[in-house]
Amino acid sequence: MDKDEYKKLVKEYTPKENKMRNAIIAFLVGGGISFVGQLVASFMQVTFGMEIAESYVWLCILTIFVASFLTALGFFDNFVSKCGCGLIIPTTGFAHSMTSSALDVKKDGLITGLGASFFKLAGSVLLYGILAGFFFSILGVIIYG
Amino acid sequence: MIYVNAFILGGFICLIGELILDNTKLTPGHITSIFTVLGAFLSFLGIYPKLIEWGGAGATMMISNFGNLLYQGGYEGFHSAEILGFASGLLTKVSAAVTMAIVFAFIFAIFFKPKD
């Protein structure tokens, strides 16, 4: 068997990532989370008389709690690898990245493990979010007053 | 119907993310960072608050809302505390999410064992 033949064979047996399927799953999962989230937010507005903005903050906290809890129980890694961006882009992804990195490094101790690596994955969101928010808000004040 | 709008908007944002993830070499870390910055940018353009009005949770549950809230915090901070407000107001609106994410992640990390 020569090189080219071998390459062909490898290509044939490598499992293909089905991009179309991934995209549909991401759409349905992300949409489903938003749909359920909206139900919860509207429920809180009606039942507890919350303002709209307040209900979204509570919703965010609830989402973070559920995602962190499921991550700690060990279910969530599996879900994330199946649903891709459907779970990564919502706040669930943020909570998942924090909890999973915290779980991974806790064996290294409270300071050198948890303290040093707590924000390993979520750190980039915080860093670039804060930078962008800072400079855009200055730009916003300059332009809009 | 805000429920249907939420489904469409939330699904659409995740769909864009998945398309980027599958067709480029960017990792999930890149994508969440890009979406956060994009959220701040859309907020700067005045688009993000309209998305929230239209799609409700479809916009507020996404990581891009993190950028939106940071921008709003900085912008409103300036109007209540002038120049200092950029710094003192920036994190006010994301405080709840970040604080609770830290608290939950820490508590669960202490009480649960990593699964491998």
mmCIF file with all atom_site columns, N, CA and C in Angstrom, chain B residues 16-69:
data_model
loop_
_atom_site.group_PDB
_atom_site.id
_atom_site.type_symbol
_atom_site.label_atom_id
_atom_site.label_alt_id
_atom_site.label_comp_id
_atom_site.label_asym_id
_atom_site.label_entity_id
_atom_site.label_seq_id
_atom_site.pdbx_PDB_ins_code
_atom_site.Cartn_x
_atom_site.Cartn_y
_atom_site.Cartn_z
_atom_site.occupancy
_atom_site.B_iso_or_equiv
_atom_site.pdbx_formal_charge
_atom_site.auth_seq_id
_atom_site.auth_comp_id
_atom_site.auth_asym_id
_atom_site.auth_atom_id
_atom_site.pdbx_PDB_model_num
ATOM 1   N N  . ILE B 1 16 ? -24.975 30.752 15.187 1.00 0.00 ? 16 ILE B N  1
ATOM 2   C CA . ILE B 1 16 ? -23.819 31.492 14.663 1.00 0.00 ? 16 ILE B CA 1
ATOM 3   C C  . ILE B 1 16 ? -22.545 30.991 15.343 1.00 0.00 ? 16 ILE B C  1
ATOM 4   N N  . GLY B 1 17 ? -22.618 30.839 16.685 1.00 0.00 ? 17 GLY B N  1
ATOM 5   C CA . GLY B 1 17 ? -21.462 30.361 17.435 1.00 0.00 ? 17 GLY B CA 1
ATOM 6   C C  . GLY B 1 17 ? -21.007 28.997 16.952 1.00 0.00 ? 17 GLY B C  1
ATOM 7   N N  . GLU B 1 18 ? -21.978 28.102 16.748 1.00 0.00 ? 18 GLU B N  1
ATOM 8   C CA . GLU B 1 18 ? -21.649 26.737 16.328 1.00 0.00 ? 18 GLU B CA 1
ATOM 9   C C  . GLU B 1 18 ? -21.025 26.737 14.934 1.00 0.00 ? 18 GLU B C  1
ATOM 10  N N  . LEU B 1 19 ? -21.534 27.583 14.047 1.00 0.00 ? 19 LEU B N  1
ATOM 11  C CA . LEU B 1 19 ? -20.973 27.662 12.693 1.00 0.00 ? 19 LEU B CA 1
ATOM 12  C C  . LEU B 1 19 ? -19.519 28.138 12.748 1.00 0.00 ? 19 LEU B C  1
ATOM 13  N N  . ILE B 1 20 ? -19.242 29.119 13.619 1.00 0.00 ? 20 ILE B N  1
ATOM 14  C CA . ILE B 1 20 ? -17.861 29.581 13.764 1.00 0.00 ? 20 ILE B CA 1
ATOM 15  C C  . ILE B 1 20 ? -16.986 28.459 14.331 1.00 0.00 ? 20 ILE B C  1
ATOM 16  N N  . LEU B 1 21 ? -17.518 27.769 15.341 1.00 0.00 ? 21 LEU B N  1
ATOM 17  C CA . LEU B 1 21 ? -16.755 26.702 16.006 1.00 0.00 ? 21 LEU B CA 1
ATOM 18  C C  . LEU B 1 21 ? -16.401 25.578 15.034 1.00 0.00 ? 21 LEU B C  1
ATOM 19  N N  . ASP B 1 22 ? -17.353 25.212 14.182 1.00 0.00 ? 22 ASP B N  1
ATOM 20  C CA . ASP B 1 22 ? -17.145 24.078 13.280 1.00 0.00 ? 22 ASP B CA 1
ATOM 21  C C  . ASP B 1 22 ? -16.301 24.419 12.062 1.00 0.00 ? 22 ASP B C  1
ATOM 22  N N  . ASN B 1 23 ? -16.345 25.676 11.631 1.00 0.00 ? 23 ASN B N  1
ATOM 23  C CA . ASN B 1 23 ? -15.702 26.013 10.361 1.00 0.00 ? 23 ASN B CA 1
ATOM 24  C C  . ASN B 1 23 ? -14.381 26.764 10.500 1.00 0.00 ? 23 ASN B C  1
ATOM 25  N N  . THR B 1 24 ? -13.979 27.050 11.737 1.00 0.00 ? 24 THR B N  1
ATOM 26  C CA . THR B 1 24 ? -12.684 27.689 11.940 1.00 0.00 ? 24 THR B CA 1
ATOM 27  C C  . THR B 1 24 ? -11.919 26.898 12.992 1.00 0.00 ? 24 THR B C  1
ATOM 28  N N  . LYS B 1 25 ? -10.706 27.363 13.287 1.00 0.00 ? 25 LYS B N  1
ATOM 29  C CA . LYS B 1 25 ? -9.925  26.659 14.305 1.00 0.00 ? 25 LYS B CA 1
ATOM 30  C C  . LYS B 1 25 ? -10.108 27.274 15.685 1.00 0.00 ? 25 LYS B C  1
ATOM 31  N N  . LEU B 1 26 ? -11.054 28.198 15.812 1.00 0.00 ? 26 LEU B N  1
ATOM 32  C CA . LEU B 1 26 ? -11.263 28.859 17.102 1.00 0.00 ? 26 LEU B CA 1
ATOM 33  C C  . LEU B 1 26 ? -11.829 27.877 18.125 1.00 0.00 ? 26 LEU B C  1
ATOM 34  N N  . THR B 1 27 ? -11.413 28.057 19.380 1.00 0.00 ? 27 THR B N  1
ATOM 35  C CA . THR B 1 27 ? -11.903 27.198 20.460 1.00 0.00 ? 27 THR B CA 1
ATOM 36  C C  . THR B 1 27 ? -13.111 27.859 21.119 1.00 0.00 ? 27 THR B C  1
ATOM 37  N N  . PRO B 1 28 ? -13.854 27.096 21.960 1.00 0.00 ? 28 PRO B N  1
ATOM 38  C CA . PRO B 1 28 ? -14.976 27.713 22.679 1.00 0.00 ? 28 PRO B CA 1
ATOM 39  C C  . PRO B 1 28 ? -14.560 28.953 23.471 1.00 0.00 ? 28 PRO B C  1
ATOM 40  N N  . GLY B 1 29 ? -13.324 28.953 23.994 1.00 0.00 ? 29 GLY B N  1
ATOM 41  C CA . GLY B 1 29 ? -12.832 30.121 24.723 1.00 0.00 ? 29 GLY B CA 1
ATOM 42  C C  . GLY B 1 29 ? -12.785 31.364 23.839 1.00 0.00 ? 29 GLY B C  1
ATOM 43  N N  . HIS B 1 30 ? -12.309 31.171 22.590 1.00 0.00 ? 30 HIS B N  1
ATOM 44  C CA . HIS B 1 30 ? -12.294 32.288 21.642 1.00 0.00 ? 30 HIS B CA 1
ATOM 45  C C  . HIS B 1 30 ? -13.706 32.785 21.392 1.00 0.00 ? 30 HIS B C  1
ATOM 46  N N  . ILE B 1 31 ? -14.612 31.835 21.187 1.00 0.00 ? 31 ILE B N  1
ATOM 47  C CA . ILE B 1 31 ? -15.962 32.213 20.761 1.00 0.00 ? 31 ILE B CA 1
ATOM 48  C C  . ILE B 1 31 ? -16.703 32.972 21.858 1.00 0.00 ? 31 ILE B C  1
ATOM 49  N N  . THR B 1 32 ? -16.595 32.490 23.118 1.00 0.00 ? 32 THR B N  1
ATOM 50  C CA . THR B 1 32 ? -17.285 33.219 24.189 1.00 0.00 ? 32 THR B CA 1
ATOM 51  C C  . THR B 1 32 ? -16.693 34.621 24.351 1.00 0.00 ? 32 THR B C  1
ATOM 52  N N  . SER B 1 33 ? -15.353 34.737 24.190 1.00 0.00 ? 33 SER B N  1
ATOM 53  C CA . SER B 1 33 ? -14.732 36.062 24.293 1.00 0.00 ? 33 SER B CA 1
ATOM 54  C C  . SER B 1 33 ? -15.218 36.972 23.174 1.00 0.00 ? 33 SER B C  1
ATOM 55  N N  . ILE B 1 34 ? -15.249 36.434 21.957 1.00 0.00 ? 34 ILE B N  1
ATOM 56  C CA . ILE B 1 34 ? -15.700 37.237 20.809 1.00 0.00 ? 34 ILE B CA 1
ATOM 57  C C  . ILE B 1 34 ? -17.139 37.698 21.019 1.00 0.00 ? 34 ILE B C  1
ATOM 58  N N  . PHE B 1 35 ? -17.983 36.793 21.500 1.00 0.00 ? 35 PHE B N  1
ATOM 59  C CA . PHE B 1 35 ? -19.399 37.153 21.686 1.00 0.00 ? 35 PHE B CA 1
ATOM 60  C C  . PHE B 1 35 ? -19.566 38.206 22.784 1.00 0.00 ? 35 PHE B C  1
ATOM 61  N N  . THR B 1 36 ? -18.726 38.123 23.816 1.00 0.00 ? 36 THR B N  1
ATOM 62  C CA . THR B 1 36 ? -18.811 39.136 24.873 1.00 0.00 ? 36 THR B CA 1
ATOM 63  C C  . THR B 1 36 ? -18.458 40.512 24.323 1.00 0.00 ? 36 THR B C  1
ATOM 64  N N  . VAL B 1 37 ? -17.336 40.572 23.574 1.00 0.00 ? 37 VAL B N  1
ATOM 65  C CA . VAL B 1 37 ? -16.927 41.849 22.992 1.00 0.00 ? 37 VAL B CA 1
ATOM 66  C C  . VAL B 1 37 ? -17.988 42.348 22.013 1.00 0.00 ? 37 VAL B C  1
ATOM 67  N N  . LEU B 1 38 ? -18.531 41.409 21.232 1.00 0.00 ? 38 LEU B N  1
ATOM 68  C CA . LEU B 1 38 ? -19.577 41.760 20.269 1.00 0.00 ? 38 LEU B CA 1
ATOM 69  C C  . LEU B 1 38 ? -20.812 42.318 20.978 1.00 0.00 ? 38 LEU B C  1
ATOM 70  N N  . GLY B 1 39 ? -21.126 41.744 22.143 1.00 0.00 ? 39 GLY B N  1
ATOM 71  C CA . GLY B 1 39 ? -22.263 42.236 22.919 1.00 0.00 ? 39 GLY B CA 1
ATOM 72  C C  . GLY B 1 39 ? -22.053 43.682 23.343 1.00 0.00 ? 39 GLY B C  1
ATOM 73  N N  . ALA B 1 40 ? -20.818 43.979 23.793 1.00 0.00 ? 40 ALA B N  1
ATOM 74  C CA . ALA B 1 40 ? -20.517 45.361 24.190 1.00 0.00 ? 40 ALA B CA 1
ATOM 75  C C  . ALA B 1 40 ? -20.613 46.291 22.986 1.00 0.00 ? 40 ALA B C  1
ATOM 76  N N  . PHE B 1 41 ? -20.147 45.796 21.829 1.00 0.00 ? 41 PHE B N  1
ATOM 77  C CA . PHE B 1 41 ? -20.177 46.612 20.621 1.00 0.00 ? 41 PHE B CA 1
ATOM 78  C C  . PHE B 1 41 ? -21.616 46.885 20.170 1.00 0.00 ? 41 PHE B C  1
ATOM 79  N N  . LEU B 1 42 ? -22.450 45.832 20.180 1.00 0.00 ? 42 LEU B N  1
ATOM 80  C CA . LEU B 1 42 ? -23.857 46.007 19.791 1.00 0.00 ? 42 LEU B CA 1
ATOM 81  C C  . LEU B 1 42 ? -24.576 46.930 20.755 1.00 0.00 ? 42 LEU B C  1
ATOM 82  N N  . SER B 1 43 ? -24.181 46.869 22.023 1.00 0.00 ? 43 SER B N  1
ATOM 83  C CA . SER B 1 43 ? -24.773 47.757 23.014 1.00 0.00 ? 43 SER B CA 1
ATOM 84  C C  . SER B 1 43 ? -24.377 49.195 22.725 1.00 0.00 ? 43 SER B C  1
ATOM 85  N N  . PHE B 1 44 ? -23.117 49.374 22.341 1.00 0.00 ? 44 PHE B N  1
ATOM 86  C CA . PHE B 1 44 ? -22.599 50.688 21.960 1.00 0.00 ? 44 PHE B CA 1
ATOM 87  C C  . PHE B 1 44 ? -23.379 51.254 20.767 1.00 0.00 ? 44 PHE B C  1
ATOM 88  N N  . LEU B 1 45 ? -23.724 50.373 19.832 1.00 0.00 ? 45 LEU B N  1
ATOM 89  C CA . LEU B 1 45 ? -24.500 50.814 18.670 1.00 0.00 ? 45 LEU B CA 1
ATOM 90  C C  . LEU B 1 45 ? -25.980 51.003 18.992 1.00 0.00 ? 45 LEU B C  1
ATOM 91  N N  . GLY B 1 46 ? -26.368 50.613 20.207 1.00 0.00 ? 46 GLY B N  1
ATOM 92  C CA . GLY B 1 46 ? -27.774 50.760 20.590 1.00 0.00 ? 46 GLY B CA 1
ATOM 93  C C  . GLY B 1 46 ? -28.663 49.620 20.134 1.00 0.00 ? 46 GLY B C  1
ATOM 94  N N  . ILE B 1 47 ? -28.026 48.545 19.633 1.00 0.00 ? 47 ILE B N  1
ATOM 95  C CA . ILE B 1 47 ? -28.813 47.434 19.094 1.00 0.00 ? 47 ILE B CA 1
ATOM 96  C C  . ILE B 1 47 ? -29.213 46.437 20.182 1.00 0.00 ? 47 ILE B C  1
ATOM 97  N N  . TYR B 1 48 ? -28.291 46.201 21.122 1.00 0.00 ? 48 TYR B N  1
ATOM 98  C CA . TYR B 1 48 ? -28.557 45.128 22.086 1.00 0.00 ? 48 TYR B CA 1
ATOM 99  C C  . TYR B 1 48 ? -29.809 45.350 22.944 1.00 0.00 ? 48 TYR B C  1
ATOM 100 N N  . PRO B 1 49 ? -30.033 46.577 23.455 1.00 0.00 ? 49 PRO B N  1
ATOM 101 C CA . PRO B 1 49 ? -31.275 46.797 24.215 1.00 0.00 ? 49 PRO B CA 1
ATOM 102 C C  . PRO B 1 49 ? -32.527 46.497 23.392 1.00 0.00 ? 49 PRO B C  1
ATOM 103 N N  . LYS B 1 50 ? -32.443 46.747 22.085 1.00 0.00 ? 50 LYS B N  1
ATOM 104 C CA . LYS B 1 50 ? -33.597 46.437 21.218 1.00 0.00 ? 50 LYS B CA 1
ATOM 105 C C  . LYS B 1 50 ? -33.781 44.935 21.075 1.00 0.00 ? 50 LYS B C  1
ATOM 106 N N  . LEU B 1 51 ? -32.649 44.216 21.000 1.00 0.00 ? 51 LEU B N  1
ATOM 107 C CA . LEU B 1 51 ? -32.724 42.752 20.935 1.00 0.00 ? 51 LEU B CA 1
ATOM 108 C C  . LEU B 1 51 ? -33.389 42.204 22.191 1.00 0.00 ? 51 LEU B C  1
ATOM 109 N N  . ILE B 1 52 ? -33.050 42.783 23.350 1.00 0.00 ? 52 ILE B N  1
ATOM 110 C CA . ILE B 1 52 ? -33.635 42.318 24.610 1.00 0.00 ? 52 ILE B CA 1
ATOM 111 C C  . ILE B 1 52 ? -35.135 42.606 24.622 1.00 0.00 ? 52 ILE B C  1
ATOM 112 N N  . GLU B 1 53 ? -35.485 43.770 24.117 1.00 0.00 ? 53 GLU B N  1
ATOM 113 C CA . GLU B 1 53 ? -36.903 44.119 24.058 1.00 0.00 ? 53 GLU B CA 1
ATOM 114 C C  . GLU B 1 53 ? -37.671 43.128 23.190 1.00 0.00 ? 53 GLU B C  1
ATOM 115 N N  . TRP B 1 54 ? -37.028 42.729 22.074 1.00 0.00 ? 54 TRP B N  1
ATOM 116 C CA . TRP B 1 54 ? -37.719 41.846 21.126 1.00 0.00 ? 54 TRP B CA 1
ATOM 117 C C  . TRP B 1 54 ? -37.688 40.380 21.582 1.00 0.00 ? 54 TRP B C  1
ATOM 118 N N  . GLY B 1 55 ? -36.498 39.932 22.008 1.00 0.00 ? 55 GLY B N  1
ATOM 119 C CA . GLY B 1 55 ? -36.327 38.506 22.256 1.00 0.00 ? 55 GLY B CA 1
ATOM 120 C C  . GLY B 1 55 ? -36.199 38.119 23.725 1.00 0.00 ? 55 GLY B C  1
ATOM 121 N N  . GLY B 1 56 ? -36.303 39.065 24.631 1.00 0.00 ? 56 GLY B N  1
ATOM 122 C CA . GLY B 1 56 ? -36.261 38.761 26.065 1.00 0.00 ? 56 GLY B CA 1
ATOM 123 C C  . GLY B 1 56 ? -35.096 37.875 26.455 1.00 0.00 ? 56 GLY B C  1
ATOM 124 N N  . ALA B 1 57 ? -35.427 36.735 27.049 1.00 0.00 ? 57 ALA B N  1
ATOM 125 C CA . ALA B 1 57 ? -34.397 35.840 27.565 1.00 0.00 ? 57 ALA B CA 1
ATOM 126 C C  . ALA B 1 57 ? -33.462 35.335 26.470 1.00 0.00 ? 57 ALA B C  1
ATOM 127 N N  . GLY B 1 58 ? -33.924 35.327 25.224 1.00 0.00 ? 58 GLY B N  1
ATOM 128 C CA . GLY B 1 58 ? -33.068 34.921 24.120 1.00 0.00 ? 58 GLY B CA 1
ATOM 129 C C  . GLY B 1 58 ? -31.829 35.792 24.013 1.00 0.00 ? 58 GLY B C  1
ATOM 130 N N  . ALA B 1 59 ? -31.937 37.041 24.473 1.00 0.00 ? 59 ALA B N  1
ATOM 131 C CA . ALA B 1 59 ? -30.772 37.929 24.467 1.00 0.00 ? 59 ALA B CA 1
ATOM 132 C C  . ALA B 1 59 ? -30.116 38.007 25.839 1.00 0.00 ? 59 ALA B C  1
ATOM 133 N N  . THR B 1 60 ? -30.910 37.954 26.916 1.00 0.00 ? 60 THR B N  1
ATOM 134 C CA . THR B 1 60 ? -30.301 38.161 28.237 1.00 0.00 ? 60 THR B CA 1
ATOM 135 C C  . THR B 1 60 ? -29.577 36.927 28.756 1.00 0.00 ? 60 THR B C  1
ATOM 136 N N  . MET B 1 61 ? -29.895 35.744 28.239 1.00 0.00 ? 61 MET B N  1
ATOM 137 C CA . MET B 1 61 ? -29.230 34.549 28.762 1.00 0.00 ? 61 MET B CA 1
ATOM 138 C C  . MET B 1 61 ? -27.923 34.247 28.056 1.00 0.00 ? 61 MET B C  1
ATOM 139 N N  . MET B 1 62 ? -27.617 34.993 27.002 1.00 0.00 ? 62 MET B N  1
ATOM 140 C CA . MET B 1 62 ? -26.409 34.710 26.238 1.00 0.00 ? 62 MET B CA 1
ATOM 141 C C  . MET B 1 62 ? -25.213 35.436 26.851 1.00 0.00 ? 62 MET B C  1
ATOM 142 N N  . ILE B 1 63 ? -24.015 34.915 26.586 1.00 0.00 ? 63 ILE B N  1
ATOM 143 C CA . ILE B 1 63 ? -22.807 35.523 27.140 1.00 0.00 ? 63 ILE B CA 1
ATOM 144 C C  . ILE B 1 63 ? -22.607 36.929 26.579 1.00 0.00 ? 63 ILE B C  1
ATOM 145 N N  . SER B 1 64 ? -23.190 37.204 25.408 1.00 0.00 ? 64 SER B N  1
ATOM 146 C CA . SER B 1 64 ? -23.072 38.548 24.829 1.00 0.00 ? 64 SER B CA 1
ATOM 147 C C  . SER B 1 64 ? -23.729 39.599 25.718 1.00 0.00 ? 64 SER B C  1
ATOM 148 N N  . ASN B 1 65 ? -24.713 39.167 26.526 1.00 0.00 ? 65 ASN B N  1
ATOM 149 C CA . ASN B 1 65 ? -25.361 40.106 27.437 1.00 0.00 ? 65 ASN B CA 1
ATOM 150 C C  . ASN B 1 65 ? -24.386 40.602 28.502 1.00 0.00 ? 65 ASN B C  1
ATOM 151 N N  . PHE B 1 66 ? -23.359 39.794 28.760 1.00 0.00 ? 66 PHE B N  1
ATOM 152 C CA . PHE B 1 66 ? -22.315 40.199 29.702 1.00 0.00 ? 66 PHE B CA 1
ATOM 153 C C  . PHE B 1 66 ? -21.630 41.474 29.205 1.00 0.00 ? 66 PHE B C  1
ATOM 154 N N  . GLY B 1 67 ? -21.288 41.485 27.913 1.00 0.00 ? 67 GLY B N  1
ATOM 155 C CA . GLY B 1 67 ? -20.700 42.682 27.323 1.00 0.00 ? 67 GLY B CA 1
ATOM 156 C C  . GLY B 1 67 ? -21.673 43.842 27.327 1.00 0.00 ? 67 GLY B C  1
ATOM 157 N N  . ASN B 1 68 ? -22.927 43.541 27.028 1.00 0.00 ? 68 ASN B N  1
ATOM 158 C CA . ASN B 1 68 ? -23.962 44.573 27.031 1.00 0.00 ? 68 ASN B CA 1
ATOM 159 C C  . ASN B 1 68 ? -24.073 45.233 28.400 1.00 0.00 ? 68 ASN B C  1
ATOM 160 N N  . LEU B 1 69 ? -24.137 44.411 29.454 1.00 0.00 ? 69 LEU B N  1
ATOM 161 C CA . LEU B 1 69 ? -24.286 44.958 30.807 1.00 0.00 ? 69 LEU B CA 1
ATOM 162 C C  . LEU B 1 69 ? -23.055 45.762 31.222 1.00 0.00 ? 69 LEU B C  1
#
